[in-house]
Amino acid sequence: MEPHPPPPAPARRNFLAQAAAAVIGAITLVIPAASGLLVLLDPLRRKPAGGGAVFVANLAAVPAGGEPRKFPVLATRVDAWNRTPDVPVGAVYLQRLPDGGVRALNVACPHAGCFVDYKAARDNFHCPCHNSSFALDGRVLDPKSPSPRPLDSLETEVRGGTEVWVRFRNFRAGVHEKIPV
Amino acid sequence: MKPLDWLDQRTGYRKLAHEVLFENVPGGARWRYVWGSTLVFCFVLQVITGIALWFAYSPSSQTAWESVYYIQHEMWGGWFLRGLHHYTAQAMTVLLAVHLMQVVIDGAYKAPREFNFWSGIFLLCLTLGLSLTGYLLPWDQKGYWATRVATNILAITPFVGPELQQLVVGGADYGHHTLTRFFALHAGVIPGAIILFIVAHIYFFRRHGLTPKEPRRRPDAAFWPDQVLRDAVACLAVLAVVVFLVVRNRGAELGAPADPSEPFPAARPEWYFLFLFEFLKYFPGGTEVWGAIVIPGLLMALLAAMPFIGNWRLGHRFNVAFLWIVLAGSGWLTWLALAEDRANPDHAIAVAAAQREAQRVVELARSPAGIPATGAVTLLRQDPLTQGPKLFARHCASCHRFDGHDGLGGQPKDAASAADLKGFASREWLAGLLDPARVATPHYFGGTKFKNGKMVKYVREDVAEYGPEDRKLLEFTIAALSAEAGLKAQRDIDRRDEALIVQGREALVGPRMNCADCHVFRGTGDAVGPELTGYGSREWLVAFIGNAAHPRFYGERNDRMPLFGEDKVITPGELGLIVDWLRGEWFVPPPAATR
């Protein structure tokens, strides 16, 4: 390989050229980078669909004895460009209360989002992932449970004396406060 | 000029090849230097298999599982390719740990090799990032739920957690954009970064040379050929282990397609993250950030500080001890996690159920109907064999049983108070109902108010005294009544006994059996008990479960049976699934030989 001749040292009056090269170089990179970043950040402005009350079950389907029963929540699911009506978007445990009302608990564990199970033998809820346990009203049972708060209760309404409607939402996992996502 | 000289003159390849192959190995070639090369080999293997998988993979929530299923079960050697990619990823994690241990024990992290060490730590993190992102891509239940947990943990990062989670997930919920993002990270961003850092890592390595393990037993030698041979043998050994695992396990596992409404109690992270999973169980509510972020972060910081710690008098020993302790601690936590799951019968049930669904969805995907455009998740949602037991457990099992359990193998809180419905309307089931010894047991009417009703009385008094001829007639009657159901399982015997069934139909309304005294059969008889025309058929069961208090069935005498259809307790679709499941009507794959 033939040796390259060394370049002459830049003269001081070349400052303008150096600055211009740096600025132009930066501009050529900033525009594609910024346009890419904008699309990359787009999910930050996406809000979850729903939040309105949805019909979950008939009152007749909820056991009279107060035992919780799990029901899927059907709603319109929006997945980016797809909009699908009447598909399961989550699930709730419904329980009849002595005052005739219905309690609804989101099945997602407030710790990390696994679905809790109702354990008939122990009459409580248990999370199969990190062993949090909850009483029937959603309270944390075992103080060692990793869950930072009780199961998330949801607003319910019994319409016409027969239909249970639930304002279904999910809440941020892993924090003490119940913050809707 | 000879062609090769010309090539060298234009490209300088000889000097480059010399640089690459004739690196000095102080003290000669040794087996302990092979780990870095095995990792490069694994990475190259992952790039090759990954690109091949890329040609067939489609990241969206309706096509990800489906395309992986197609690779796994339909494409030539797809299971082997996917298996190679899967198990090499695991081998890489193990080799990373070994390489790190070897580097630290041999003191290769100390000055002037700080940047070599740090670039290695960064490569370790990037490789774990590949595992985390790759786990989701098949979009099966396992990957989906493990990723939900992992990204929920990300959300507790101080200050930016929720925004970070939303960026990674690609919106407020898991879906198409979760997959497109994970895929872009998995196949583009992270491998690109790994290539850059491998180049930097090897550059730093070459700049400061290999750290020899003292004492040097032999004179210095060139990298080529002795060390290259050892490296090649080690790579071959790694490949052999991977191929063994692939063949033994028939490739990588593919679970049932992700379903956000279907819980997955068997959710566990990949085995090398189990220690973190177990670690989190020890942090009570609200302190999770310590277990998930602060402590692992501190451990990583300590790892990165090793080159400085190593300068102190006892620093090197501290570093080696620290690594052994972290490794032993992780091993202990992994063992605890495995032991806890082994001792937990619920987990075993959950794993078995997950395997059943994974197998079932493949049967359905291979059925003539195939996978619809809505994705494979609809196959399971509309499959009586999958949904029937769940719906039975939810709606029927507080009174009824199925073969003694709640449909899913569990036991409800209250004792059975209505009939066991396994084999409902089959000859066997009816023979039990018409058996004086069994009719009043909890298996049939024992738990209901009909325990002392007309039917029980008729069986216990009249049937009990039947002579041999009447018994024969009863058998025909049972065959005829059972034939009304048109059960799939009895198709052959129904056809075989056609003549006998005709006699049975006559007997049903005839004077000896005299069912028509209380039941309507094909237009004859009194509607006291349930109608027997089409007894146990799909139409009959849908109507019966829909409204048992209809005059056609129990009328006003209905005993606690909810009016499932009339009161809209369940949807018509769910009702159909329960009925089809009770009747044994679901897709059964043909025997393998005829496929």
GROMACS .gro file of C-alpha atoms in nm, chain A residues 23-158:
model
  136
   23VAL     CA    1  -2.388   2.278   1.189
   24ILE     CA    2  -2.480   2.132   0.852
   25GLY     CA    3  -2.376   1.788   0.969
   26ALA     CA    4  -2.597   1.822   1.277
   27ILE     CA    5  -2.896   1.941   1.074
   28THR     CA    6  -2.874   1.649   0.836
   29LEU     CA    7  -2.891   1.413   1.133
   30VAL     CA    8  -3.144   1.600   1.346
   31ILE     CA    9  -3.426   1.590   1.093
   32PRO     CA   10  -3.436   1.213   1.038
   33ALA     CA   11  -3.367   1.147   1.407
   34ALA     CA   12  -3.643   1.380   1.524
   35SER     CA   13  -3.899   1.241   1.282
   36GLY     CA   14  -3.814   0.890   1.396
   37LEU     CA   15  -3.832   0.989   1.761
   38LEU     CA   16  -4.172   1.147   1.714
   39VAL     CA   17  -4.325   0.823   1.589
   40LEU     CA   18  -4.141   0.629   1.855
   41LEU     CA   19  -4.298   0.846   2.125
   42ASP     CA   20  -4.646   0.830   1.978
   43PRO     CA   21  -4.770   0.558   2.219
   44LEU     CA   22  -4.745   0.810   2.502
   45ARG     CA   23  -5.058   0.985   2.379
   46ARG     CA   24  -5.264   0.666   2.339
   47LYS     CA   25  -5.540   0.630   2.595
   48PRO     CA   26  -5.706   0.299   2.674
   49ALA     CA   27  -6.048   0.252   2.521
   50GLY     CA   28  -6.354   0.215   2.736
   51GLY     CA   29  -6.402   0.328   3.091
   52GLY     CA   30  -6.778   0.335   3.033
   53ALA     CA   31  -7.011   0.091   3.202
   54VAL     CA   32  -7.052  -0.242   3.024
   55PHE     CA   33  -7.300  -0.522   3.076
   56VAL     CA   34  -7.118  -0.812   3.243
   57ALA     CA   35  -7.375  -1.066   3.359
   58ASN     CA   36  -7.728  -1.122   3.466
   59LEU     CA   37  -7.788  -1.103   3.837
   60ALA     CA   38  -7.925  -1.458   3.817
   61ALA     CA   39  -7.577  -1.579   3.718
   62VAL     CA   40  -7.418  -1.446   4.036
   63PRO     CA   41  -7.441  -1.703   4.318
   64ALA     CA   42  -7.692  -1.605   4.582
   65GLY     CA   43  -7.474  -1.714   4.873
   66GLY     CA   44  -7.217  -1.437   4.826
   67GLU     CA   45  -6.958  -1.667   4.671
   68PRO     CA   46  -6.754  -1.479   4.408
   69ARG     CA   47  -6.782  -1.588   4.049
   70LYS     CA   48  -6.560  -1.483   3.763
   71PHE     CA   49  -6.704  -1.331   3.445
   72PRO     CA   50  -6.527  -1.215   3.133
   73VAL     CA   51  -6.583  -0.852   3.043
   74LEU     CA   52  -6.680  -0.811   2.680
   75ALA     CA   53  -6.618  -0.475   2.521
   76THR     CA   54  -6.479  -0.318   2.210
   77ARG     CA   55  -6.110  -0.386   2.195
   78VAL     CA   56  -5.896  -0.134   2.013
   79ASP     CA   57  -5.558  -0.270   1.911
   80ALA     CA   58  -5.383  -0.001   1.710
   81TRP     CA   59  -5.557  -0.023   1.371
   82ASN     CA   60  -5.806  -0.295   1.470
   83ARG     CA   61  -6.137  -0.233   1.638
   84THR     CA   62  -6.314  -0.551   1.751
   85PRO     CA   63  -6.651  -0.532   1.926
   86ASP     CA   64  -6.762  -0.780   2.191
   87VAL     CA   65  -6.436  -0.948   2.275
   88PRO     CA   66  -6.301  -1.024   2.621
   89VAL     CA   67  -6.092  -0.731   2.745
   90GLY     CA   68  -6.051  -0.854   3.101
   91ALA     CA   69  -6.244  -1.026   3.376
   92VAL     CA   70  -6.409  -0.947   3.707
   93TYR     CA   71  -6.519  -1.135   4.015
   94LEU     CA   72  -6.881  -1.057   4.100
   95GLN     CA   73  -7.025  -1.116   4.446
   96ARG     CA   74  -7.370  -1.046   4.582
   97LEU     CA   75  -7.373  -0.825   4.890
   98PRO     CA   76  -7.620  -0.863   5.176
   99ASP     CA   77  -7.773  -0.524   5.088
  100GLY     CA   78  -7.877  -0.652   4.746
  101GLY     CA   79  -7.593  -0.481   4.561
  102VAL     CA   80  -7.310  -0.646   4.371
  103ARG     CA   81  -6.939  -0.610   4.433
  104ALA     CA   82  -6.703  -0.625   4.137
  105LEU     CA   83  -6.330  -0.682   4.173
  106ASN     CA   84  -6.088  -0.666   3.884
  107VAL     CA   85  -5.919  -1.008   3.862
  108ALA     CA   86  -5.578  -0.853   3.789
  109CYS     CA   87  -5.346  -0.864   4.088
  110PRO     CA   88  -5.237  -0.507   4.179
  111HIS     CA   89  -4.882  -0.635   4.224
  112ALA     CA   90  -4.778  -0.733   3.873
  113GLY     CA   91  -5.099  -0.802   3.683
  114CYS     CA   92  -5.142  -1.181   3.700
  115PHE     CA   93  -5.503  -1.299   3.741
  116VAL     CA   94  -5.597  -1.400   4.095
  117ASP     CA   95  -5.789  -1.722   4.162
  118TYR     CA   96  -6.080  -1.767   4.397
  119LYS     CA   97  -5.994  -2.059   4.624
  120ALA     CA   98  -6.320  -2.214   4.739
  121ALA     CA   99  -6.151  -2.430   5.003
  122ARG     CA  100  -5.994  -2.129   5.176
  123ASP     CA  101  -6.265  -1.885   5.071
  124ASN     CA  102  -6.015  -1.623   4.959
  125PHE     CA  103  -5.833  -1.498   4.650
  126HIS     CA  104  -5.479  -1.609   4.574
  127CYS     CA  105  -5.235  -1.490   4.310
  128PRO     CA  106  -5.048  -1.780   4.146
  129CYS     CA  107  -4.747  -1.565   4.054
  130HIS     CA  108  -4.604  -1.415   4.373
  131ASN     CA  109  -4.844  -1.555   4.635
  132SER     CA  110  -5.043  -1.246   4.734
  133SER     CA  111  -5.367  -1.336   4.910
  134PHE     CA  112  -5.684  -1.132   4.945
  135ALA     CA  113  -6.005  -1.152   5.148
  136LEU     CA  114  -6.343  -1.172   4.973
  137ASP     CA  115  -6.384  -0.794   4.995
  138GLY     CA  116  -6.043  -0.753   4.829
  139ARG     CA  117  -5.840  -0.663   5.139
  140VAL     CA  118  -5.480  -0.791   5.151
  141LEU     CA  119  -5.490  -1.090   5.385
  142ASP     CA  120  -5.131  -1.186   5.449
  143PRO     CA  121  -4.917  -0.882   5.542
  144LYS     CA  122  -4.627  -1.044   5.360
  145SER     CA  123  -4.817  -1.031   5.031
  146PRO     CA  124  -4.624  -0.843   4.764
  147SER     CA  125  -4.942  -0.664   4.656
  148PRO     CA  126  -4.925  -0.296   4.752
  149ARG     CA  127  -5.303  -0.249   4.775
  150PRO     CA  128  -5.633  -0.440   4.789
  151LEU     CA  129  -5.786  -0.589   4.477
  152ASP     CA  130  -5.928  -0.310   4.265
  153SER     CA  131  -6.299  -0.270   4.316
  154LEU     CA  132  -6.503  -0.139   4.027
  155GLU     CA  133  -6.823   0.065   4.019
  156THR     CA  134  -7.128  -0.152   3.959
  157GLU     CA  135  -7.488  -0.086   3.885
  158VAL     CA  136  -7.779  -0.331   3.875
   0.00000   0.00000   0.00000
